[in-house]
Amino acid sequence: MDKLDSAIIRHLQLNARQSNRELARQLGVAPSTSLERVRALEERGVINGYRAELNLSALNRDYQAFVAAQVRPLSRSVITSFQESVAEHPEVVGVFVVAGGDDFLIHVAVQNNEALHAFLMDRLSQRREIVGFRTIVIFQHTPPPVLTALPDTNRQPQAAQAPSRRAQRDEDARRARSGG
């Protein structure tokens, strides 16, 4: 990813609904360049899709928690089955398979403490494969406004591998001709 790609993903994270023309204007490039770069980022899997950011309070989900759960026996089929079935509950926002003392982190968003307690007692505690769980209430959450690429620790330092501008233009032209 070069500086233009980084700028594109930064702008799209802030407003994915903006037109290509507006994106190109903000980046200081031609609309065709912007469109080509966005398509390339999508094709390379850097951009997986575009989603609406929802206000959980507006959906009557003011009370959030993480539920750390342990299951037994630890087998691929138990883990997969548990993950899929828990994700279907309307209270569940996300399910994470984790390493360490817990096997899962389940992000739950509900109306209030009573609804969380009901979810734990009526849904989770009824599952035979669960051997234990604990709840972590979320008081506040501040998501990062923009994610950026981190340096690849397996590569040489940037200064040692940075191509000249001409070499970069030639490489960009080659990729454009070959479609990737």
mmCIF file of C-alpha atoms in Angstrom:
data_model
loop_
_atom_site.group_PDB
_atom_site.id
_atom_site.type_symbol
_atom_site.label_atom_id
_atom_site.label_comp_id
_atom_site.label_asym_id
_atom_site.label_seq_id
_atom_site.Cartn_x
_atom_site.Cartn_y
_atom_site.Cartn_z
ATOM 1 C CA MET A 1 0.000 0.000 0.000
ATOM 2 C CA ASP A 2 1.300 3.403 -0.914
ATOM 3 C CA LYS A 3 0.336 6.840 0.407
ATOM 4 C CA LEU A 4 -2.592 7.196 -2.007
ATOM 5 C CA ASP A 5 -4.033 3.814 -1.012
ATOM 6 C CA SER A 6 -3.675 4.778 2.663
ATOM 7 C CA ALA A 7 -5.408 8.097 2.026
ATOM 8 C CA ILE A 8 -8.238 6.350 0.193
ATOM 9 C CA ILE A 9 -8.937 3.909 3.022
ATOM 10 C CA ARG A 10 -8.728 6.742 5.564
ATOM 11 C CA HIS A 11 -11.297 8.826 3.641
ATOM 12 C CA LEU A 12 -13.608 5.856 3.040
ATOM 13 C CA GLN A 13 -13.560 4.905 6.725
ATOM 14 C CA LEU A 14 -14.646 8.423 7.598
ATOM 15 C CA ASN A 15 -17.364 8.514 4.919
ATOM 16 C CA ALA A 16 -17.917 5.495 2.686
ATOM 17 C CA ARG A 17 -21.027 7.089 1.163
ATOM 18 C CA GLN A 18 -19.187 9.908 -0.563
ATOM 19 C CA SER A 19 -19.166 9.880 -4.348
ATOM 20 C CA ASN A 20 -16.074 8.883 -6.267
ATOM 21 C CA ARG A 21 -15.901 12.445 -7.602
ATOM 22 C CA GLU A 22 -15.850 13.837 -4.037
ATOM 23 C CA LEU A 23 -13.241 11.284 -2.952
ATOM 24 C CA ALA A 24 -11.031 12.196 -5.916
ATOM 25 C CA ARG A 25 -11.405 15.913 -5.123
ATOM 26 C CA GLN A 26 -10.339 15.355 -1.509
ATOM 27 C CA LEU A 27 -7.357 13.276 -2.633
ATOM 28 C CA GLY A 28 -6.327 15.690 -5.371
ATOM 29 C CA VAL A 29 -6.445 13.044 -8.108
ATOM 30 C CA ALA A 30 -8.538 12.403 -11.186
ATOM 31 C CA PRO A 31 -11.833 10.549 -10.620
ATOM 32 C CA SER A 32 -10.592 7.748 -12.886
ATOM 33 C CA THR A 33 -7.500 7.319 -10.682
ATOM 34 C CA SER A 34 -9.629 7.224 -7.535
ATOM 35 C CA LEU A 35 -12.035 4.703 -9.024
ATOM 36 C CA GLU A 36 -9.203 2.478 -10.285
ATOM 37 C CA ARG A 37 -7.459 2.530 -6.903
ATOM 38 C CA VAL A 38 -10.657 1.769 -4.941
ATOM 39 C CA ARG A 39 -11.421 -1.164 -7.246
ATOM 40 C CA ALA A 40 -7.867 -2.458 -6.824
ATOM 41 C CA LEU A 41 -8.175 -2.206 -3.022
ATOM 42 C CA GLU A 42 -11.424 -4.180 -3.213
ATOM 43 C CA GLU A 43 -9.894 -6.818 -5.503
ATOM 44 C CA ARG A 44 -6.866 -7.219 -3.200
ATOM 45 C CA GLY A 45 -9.181 -7.717 -0.220
ATOM 46 C CA VAL A 46 -8.079 -4.575 1.620
ATOM 47 C CA ILE A 47 -11.661 -3.289 1.413
ATOM 48 C CA ASN A 48 -14.062 -6.126 2.213
ATOM 49 C CA GLY A 49 -17.289 -4.164 1.965
ATOM 50 C CA TYR A 50 -19.221 -1.128 3.072
ATOM 51 C CA ARG A 51 -21.504 -1.227 6.095
ATOM 52 C CA ALA A 52 -23.779 1.060 8.012
ATOM 53 C CA GLU A 53 -22.541 2.050 11.461
ATOM 54 C CA LEU A 54 -25.474 1.560 13.816
ATOM 55 C CA ASN A 55 -26.313 3.405 17.004
ATOM 56 C CA LEU A 56 -26.977 0.617 19.519
ATOM 57 C CA SER A 57 -28.944 2.979 21.770
ATOM 58 C CA ALA A 58 -31.343 3.720 18.920
ATOM 59 C CA LEU A 59 -31.902 -0.054 18.663
ATOM 60 C CA ASN A 60 -32.744 -0.320 22.385
ATOM 61 C CA ARG A 61 -29.359 -1.932 23.136
ATOM 62 C CA ASP A 62 -27.905 0.476 25.711
ATOM 63 C CA TYR A 63 -26.354 -2.199 27.925
ATOM 64 C CA GLN A 64 -23.309 -4.019 26.561
ATOM 65 C CA ALA A 65 -21.090 -6.744 27.939
ATOM 66 C CA PHE A 66 -18.489 -9.300 26.978
ATOM 67 C CA VAL A 67 -19.172 -12.814 28.168
ATOM 68 C CA ALA A 68 -16.036 -14.949 28.451
ATOM 69 C CA ALA A 69 -16.993 -18.609 28.110
ATOM 70 C CA GLN A 70 -15.207 -21.938 28.402
ATOM 71 C CA VAL A 71 -16.525 -25.016 26.612
ATOM 72 C CA ARG A 72 -15.704 -28.723 26.827
ATOM 73 C CA PRO A 73 -14.763 -30.930 25.199
ATOM 74 C CA LEU A 74 -12.418 -28.771 23.164
ATOM 75 C CA SER A 75 -12.883 -30.053 19.660
ATOM 76 C CA ARG A 76 -13.347 -28.399 16.312
ATOM 77 C CA SER A 77 -16.945 -29.590 16.048
ATOM 78 C CA VAL A 78 -17.896 -28.287 19.518
ATOM 79 C CA ILE A 79 -16.212 -24.938 18.901
ATOM 80 C CA THR A 80 -17.801 -24.494 15.458
ATOM 81 C CA SER A 81 -21.249 -25.594 16.627
ATOM 82 C CA PHE A 82 -21.145 -23.328 19.687
ATOM 83 C CA GLN A 83 -19.905 -20.348 17.683
ATOM 84 C CA GLU A 84 -22.610 -20.707 15.031
ATOM 85 C CA SER A 85 -25.491 -21.270 17.459
ATOM 86 C CA VAL A 86 -24.558 -18.436 19.838
ATOM 87 C CA ALA A 87 -24.182 -15.995 16.918
ATOM 88 C CA GLU A 88 -27.851 -16.590 16.026
ATOM 89 C CA HIS A 89 -29.171 -15.085 19.278
ATOM 90 C CA PRO A 90 -30.568 -11.584 18.734
ATOM 91 C CA GLU A 91 -28.695 -10.245 21.782
ATOM 92 C CA VAL A 92 -25.307 -11.199 20.319
ATOM 93 C CA VAL A 93 -23.314 -8.568 18.426
ATOM 94 C CA GLY A 94 -20.203 -10.687 17.840
ATOM 95 C CA VAL A 95 -18.533 -13.980 18.761
ATOM 96 C CA PHE A 96 -14.765 -14.317 19.047
ATOM 97 C CA VAL A 97 -12.862 -17.603 19.392
ATOM 98 C CA VAL A 98 -9.889 -16.795 21.644
ATOM 99 C CA ALA A 99 -6.834 -18.370 23.212
ATOM 100 C CA GLY A 100 -5.984 -18.399 26.907
ATOM 101 C CA GLY A 101 -8.165 -19.303 29.866
ATOM 102 C CA ASP A 102 -11.345 -18.645 27.915
ATOM 103 C CA ASP A 103 -12.466 -20.163 24.636
ATOM 104 C CA PHE A 104 -14.917 -17.463 23.524
ATOM 105 C CA LEU A 105 -15.665 -13.799 23.999
ATOM 106 C CA ILE A 106 -19.280 -13.055 23.226
ATOM 107 C CA HIS A 107 -20.225 -9.392 22.693
ATOM 108 C CA VAL A 108 -23.801 -8.865 23.873
ATOM 109 C CA ALA A 109 -25.926 -5.710 23.574
ATOM 110 C CA VAL A 110 -29.269 -5.676 25.396
ATOM 111 C CA GLN A 111 -31.781 -3.296 26.983
ATOM 112 C CA ASN A 112 -30.607 -3.452 30.593
ATOM 113 C CA ASN A 113 -29.037 -5.525 33.367
ATOM 114 C CA GLU A 114 -32.145 -7.704 33.681
ATOM 115 C CA ALA A 115 -32.035 -8.580 29.989
ATOM 116 C CA LEU A 116 -28.351 -9.493 30.288
ATOM 117 C CA HIS A 117 -29.104 -11.701 33.285
ATOM 118 C CA ALA A 118 -31.926 -13.396 31.362
ATOM 119 C CA PHE A 119 -29.591 -14.034 28.407
ATOM 120 C CA LEU A 120 -26.996 -15.598 30.702
ATOM 121 C CA MET A 121 -29.481 -17.750 32.625
ATOM 122 C CA ASP A 122 -31.918 -18.690 29.867
ATOM 123 C CA ARG A 123 -29.563 -19.023 26.917
ATOM 124 C CA LEU A 124 -25.957 -19.660 27.964
ATOM 125 C CA SER A 125 -26.324 -21.597 31.210
ATOM 126 C CA GLN A 126 -28.623 -24.085 29.429
ATOM 127 C CA ARG A 127 -25.883 -25.182 27.047
ATOM 128 C CA ARG A 128 -24.257 -28.472 28.076
ATOM 129 C CA GLU A 129 -20.875 -27.704 26.536
ATOM 130 C CA ILE A 130 -20.347 -24.596 28.692
ATOM 131 C CA VAL A 131 -18.296 -25.356 31.799
ATOM 132 C CA GLY A 132 -18.067 -21.747 32.932
ATOM 133 C CA PHE A 133 -18.538 -18.129 31.989
ATOM 134 C CA ARG A 134 -17.952 -14.696 33.409
ATOM 135 C CA THR A 135 -19.367 -11.346 32.422
ATOM 136 C CA ILE A 136 -17.549 -8.083 31.797
ATOM 137 C CA VAL A 137 -19.871 -5.073 31.581
ATOM 138 C CA ILE A 138 -18.863 -2.390 29.078
ATOM 139 C CA PHE A 139 -19.294 1.132 30.435
ATOM 140 C CA GLN A 140 -17.871 3.018 27.441
ATOM 141 C CA HIS A 141 -16.474 2.197 24.025
ATOM 142 C CA THR A 142 -14.476 4.522 21.819
ATOM 143 C CA PRO A 143 -13.712 2.985 18.442
ATOM 144 C CA PRO A 144 -10.731 4.313 16.521
ATOM 145 C CA PRO A 145 -12.025 6.643 13.809
ATOM 146 C CA VAL A 146 -9.570 5.302 11.226
ATOM 147 C CA LEU A 147 -7.495 2.128 11.001
ATOM 148 C CA THR A 148 -4.195 2.218 9.141
ATOM 149 C CA ALA A 149 -1.812 -0.447 7.913
ATOM 150 C CA LEU A 150 0.898 -1.478 10.349
ATOM 151 C CA PRO A 151 4.437 -2.079 9.155
ATOM 152 C CA ASP A 152 5.277 -5.610 8.053
ATOM 153 C CA THR A 153 7.893 -6.817 10.558
ATOM 154 C CA ASN A 154 9.135 -9.441 8.074
ATOM 155 C CA ARG A 155 10.246 -6.827 5.536
ATOM 156 C CA GLN A 156 13.448 -4.861 5.327
ATOM 157 C CA PRO A 157 13.352 -1.296 6.673
ATOM 158 C CA GLN A 158 11.404 1.042 4.381
ATOM 159 C CA ALA A 159 14.443 3.137 3.407
ATOM 160 C CA ALA A 160 16.322 0.071 2.153
ATOM 161 C CA GLN A 161 13.517 -1.134 -0.101
ATOM 162 C CA ALA A 162 11.841 2.076 -1.250
ATOM 163 C CA PRO A 163 11.836 2.176 -5.063
ATOM 164 C CA SER A 164 12.536 5.377 -6.921
ATOM 165 C CA ARG A 165 9.547 7.400 -8.110
ATOM 166 C CA ARG A 166 10.224 6.321 -11.659
ATOM 167 C CA ALA A 167 10.425 2.647 -10.645
ATOM 168 C CA GLN A 168 7.156 3.047 -8.719
ATOM 169 C CA ARG A 169 5.440 4.670 -11.741
ATOM 170 C CA ASP A 170 6.713 1.868 -13.978
ATOM 171 C CA GLU A 171 5.423 -0.732 -11.497
ATOM 172 C CA ASP A 172 2.038 1.033 -11.264
ATOM 173 C CA ALA A 173 1.788 1.139 -15.061
ATOM 174 C CA ARG A 174 2.681 -2.567 -15.293
ATOM 175 C CA ARG A 175 -0.012 -3.445 -12.745
ATOM 176 C CA ALA A 176 -2.593 -1.321 -14.534
ATOM 177 C CA ARG A 177 -1.857 -3.070 -17.849
ATOM 178 C CA SER A 178 -2.011 -6.536 -16.263
ATOM 179 C CA GLY A 179 -5.166 -5.756 -14.277
ATOM 180 C CA GLY A 180 -3.670 -6.214 -10.822
#
